[in-house]
Each structure stands twice: as C-alpha cells, then as structure tokens.
XYZ file of C-alpha atoms in Angstrom:
213
model
C 2.353 -2.140 -13.154
C 5.160 -0.075 -11.630
C 7.262 -1.333 -8.719
C 7.794 1.101 -5.860
C 10.340 0.504 -3.110
C 9.091 1.839 0.217
C 12.089 2.975 2.221
C 11.048 3.059 5.872
C 14.629 3.086 7.133
C 15.775 5.785 9.557
C 18.876 7.195 7.901
C 19.535 8.699 4.499
C 22.847 6.850 4.330
C 21.070 3.507 4.738
C 18.520 4.526 2.137
C 21.158 5.459 -0.427
C 23.046 2.213 0.171
C 19.819 0.317 -0.429
C 19.124 2.187 -3.642
C 22.557 1.331 -5.025
C 21.423 -2.293 -4.911
C 17.797 -2.095 -6.001
C 17.553 0.881 -8.366
C 17.858 -1.218 -11.556
C 14.684 -3.125 -10.644
C 12.313 -0.404 -9.442
C 10.340 2.430 -11.026
C 9.366 4.535 -8.014
C 11.444 5.481 -4.960
C 9.420 6.159 -1.833
C 10.753 8.327 0.938
C 8.852 6.654 3.759
C 7.171 8.659 6.488
C 9.644 7.600 9.226
C 12.573 8.541 6.973
C 11.101 11.963 6.156
C 10.418 12.621 9.846
C 13.944 11.593 10.789
C 15.901 13.233 7.969
C 13.513 15.812 6.504
C 12.691 16.601 2.898
C 16.376 16.459 2.003
C 15.645 12.751 1.489
C 13.378 13.634 -1.428
C 15.903 16.117 -2.817
C 18.713 13.571 -2.588
C 16.720 10.773 -4.215
C 15.766 12.995 -7.151
C 19.290 14.340 -7.572
C 20.850 10.881 -7.683
C 18.043 9.113 -9.571
C 16.474 11.695 -11.893
C 15.085 8.947 -14.129
C 12.999 7.495 -11.290
C 9.700 8.764 -9.928
C 10.007 9.932 -6.316
C 7.155 9.386 -3.883
C 7.079 11.509 -0.704
C 4.938 9.673 1.831
C 3.926 12.801 3.728
C 0.626 11.350 5.020
C -0.724 14.901 5.147
C -3.711 15.390 7.451
C -3.928 19.207 7.409
C -2.425 22.115 5.448
C -2.806 20.092 2.259
C -1.675 22.768 -0.140
C 1.331 23.822 1.941
C 2.665 20.336 2.606
C 2.120 19.188 -0.975
C 3.966 22.249 -2.271
C 6.844 21.533 0.110
C 7.114 17.996 -1.249
C 6.928 19.071 -4.889
C 9.512 21.826 -4.439
C 11.835 19.220 -2.950
C 11.509 17.153 -6.130
C 8.694 14.729 -5.362
C 6.561 13.453 -8.218
C 3.941 12.094 -5.796
C 2.818 13.138 -2.339
C 0.284 11.487 -0.070
C -2.688 12.971 1.706
C -4.746 10.906 4.108
C -8.207 10.022 2.879
C -9.465 10.502 6.435
C -8.604 14.208 6.294
C -11.113 16.914 5.445
C -12.111 17.716 1.893
C -10.407 21.115 2.115
C -7.106 19.397 2.817
C -7.559 17.138 -0.185
C -8.500 20.079 -2.406
C -5.414 22.022 -1.316
C -3.101 19.142 -2.155
C -4.799 18.607 -5.523
C -4.447 22.316 -6.373
C -0.724 22.174 -5.584
C -0.299 19.068 -7.727
C -1.962 20.776 -10.665
C 0.222 23.843 -10.173
C 3.414 21.787 -10.362
C 2.225 19.121 -12.798
C 2.626 16.405 -10.156
C 0.465 13.744 -8.483
C -1.534 13.330 -5.275
C -2.166 9.896 -3.824
C -5.118 9.558 -1.473
C -4.090 7.067 1.225
C -7.031 5.006 2.497
C -5.284 3.871 5.682
C -7.671 4.135 8.634
C -10.729 4.721 6.415
C -13.577 2.374 7.337
C -15.924 2.810 4.382
C -13.218 2.685 1.764
C -15.446 2.548 -1.292
C -17.484 5.579 -0.265
C -14.412 7.652 0.568
C -12.601 6.429 -2.536
C -15.465 7.670 -4.691
C -15.335 11.035 -2.910
C -11.572 11.302 -3.338
C -11.886 10.490 -7.007
C -14.431 13.308 -7.358
C -12.090 15.680 -5.493
C -9.422 15.106 -8.125
C -6.707 12.956 -6.555
C -4.597 11.091 -9.102
C -4.162 7.779 -7.286
C -5.900 5.896 -4.504
C -3.679 3.789 -2.279
C -5.033 0.754 -0.509
C -2.604 0.742 2.388
C -2.148 -1.901 5.058
C 0.048 -0.147 7.608
C 2.948 -1.501 9.628
C 0.838 -1.909 12.755
C -1.841 -3.751 10.784
C 0.824 -5.989 9.274
C 2.118 -6.784 12.741
C -1.347 -8.080 13.599
C -1.701 -9.995 10.305
C -4.569 -7.865 9.005
C -3.491 -7.525 5.354
C -5.101 -10.639 3.896
C -7.990 -8.718 2.308
C -5.845 -6.384 0.175
C -6.325 -8.257 -3.111
C -10.085 -8.657 -2.630
C -10.459 -4.974 -1.760
C -8.385 -3.945 -4.752
C -10.580 -6.023 -7.034
C -13.717 -4.468 -5.575
C -12.407 -0.914 -5.934
C -11.161 -1.559 -9.481
C -14.655 -2.623 -10.533
C -16.257 0.563 -9.225
C -13.663 3.294 -9.869
C -11.923 4.736 -12.902
C -9.007 6.259 -10.975
C -5.542 4.667 -10.833
C -4.950 2.399 -7.844
C -1.865 1.561 -5.841
C -1.322 -0.970 -3.076
C 1.078 -0.964 -0.149
C 1.715 -3.064 2.901
C 2.921 -6.641 3.246
C 3.385 -7.206 -0.503
C 6.113 -9.690 -1.440
C 7.177 -11.999 -4.254
C 4.423 -14.465 -3.342
C 1.640 -11.879 -3.625
C 2.879 -9.440 -6.279
C 1.169 -11.213 -9.164
C -2.185 -11.271 -7.364
C -1.867 -7.543 -6.641
C -1.181 -6.858 -10.298
C -4.066 -9.060 -11.443
C -6.391 -7.193 -9.062
C -5.762 -3.970 -10.963
C -3.062 -2.035 -9.136
C -1.055 0.374 -11.286
C 1.645 0.680 -8.610
C 2.725 -1.867 -5.993
C 4.780 -0.584 -3.083
C 7.097 -3.142 -1.520
C 8.985 -2.347 1.651
C 10.323 -4.897 4.105
C 10.284 -7.725 1.572
C 13.058 -5.779 -0.179
C 14.901 -3.724 2.437
C 14.923 -6.448 5.112
C 15.966 -9.219 2.733
C 19.392 -10.822 3.037
C 20.037 -9.552 -0.486
C 17.745 -6.621 -1.317
C 18.932 -6.702 -4.934
C 17.969 -10.364 -5.343
C 14.603 -9.767 -3.666
C 13.817 -6.816 -5.921
C 14.947 -8.741 -8.996
C 12.711 -11.719 -8.153
C 9.704 -9.466 -7.572
C 10.312 -7.595 -10.826
C 10.607 -10.895 -12.718
C 7.096 -11.876 -11.622
C 5.553 -8.632 -12.898
C 4.419 -7.742 -16.390
C 6.771 -5.354 -18.211
C 5.998 -1.664 -17.701
C 4.499 -0.128 -20.823
C 5.964 3.331 -21.453
C-alpha cells in the first residue's frame, strides 16, 4: 500500500515546509482542494518540480468540465486527479479520456454518494483508475468515519478496481485500512497537525507493509 500525505493547508510555503519533513516517508503528495483553491495549480507544478520521484495527486474534486479540468491538472504535472462520483457520466468520461491521453490516472471520489457500491460499479465500468472511499472533513468533525474499514472490505470483495481511502486515517487505523484492501491510504491531519509531522509520518510508514515496486 502507498502512503499519501493530504496537504489541506492554505499556503504553498507551509506545504513545502511540511514536505521537507515528511517526504522520506510518503509515496504520494496530495495538493488538497483548499490549497489548490487558495494557491492555484502552481501547487501541483511546484510539488512535481521539487519531488519528481513522488506521485502528485491533484484533489480537484471535479463536478463538471471533466476533460478540461483533468487536462489542466495533468499539464501542471499531476499524476492523479479526482472527479466526484456524484457527477454525471459525461464528466467522468471526459476525465478518463484526458487521463488516457496523458498516461495518467483518474480517481473517482465517492464522497456524498449514498449507494456507494452501485456507483462504484458504474465508475469502474466508465474506466476510472481508482475509487476513493472518502470521509470528508465535515464528516470527520461529526465522527462519521467509523465505517470506512467495513465499507472498504465490502467494496474490495465486489470490485476489481484499485481502491484508496481518505479521511480520519491515523497510526491506529492504518493497518486495518491496509488489511481491508486499500492500495493507497491518504493521511492528512494525523501528519500535518502533529507536533512532529516527520515522526508521525515515520510511525505510520513503519506500520505499513513495504511498497512493492
């Protein structure tokens, strides 16, 4: 399983300072939606320029103009971009077409989707590369993330597509997320809000199986 750091900070300077500490322990750098909205796609460009050996995840949360927004992310250097599973099929198809054009990846984010299995099966058929089971910040604030591992297990049993998980994951839950079948685990506040982000990332990495390349 790969470890992704979700950077939901509001300045590129803060993000780069964080990465200086945690880069040795992570595989994927996520430009979080708030950071992209605050600083623009230069965040993606900067991450890729400074860390070319890392995968860069642009959390665009695209809801419309799938092809256009995906192409913007890929041109900026993103390896992954996100499109919301709740968006229309045409939006998904546009993002998938752009990913194929650039040899990159689309993650279908299941945040806000009520029948997750049904939509996950549809997204798989539409050609997305990853499905993300995402417990958002507002859900986390209301302690609604307890079902993530059970839902991951259920989806893993019924789908062939790669799965990722995001939202509320920490060193106490990372092993359960991995055991449930996630190929990528995105960890945000448990790293960037820690007293020592480097120590937090190192402890999380130590609990994971080695990445097979």
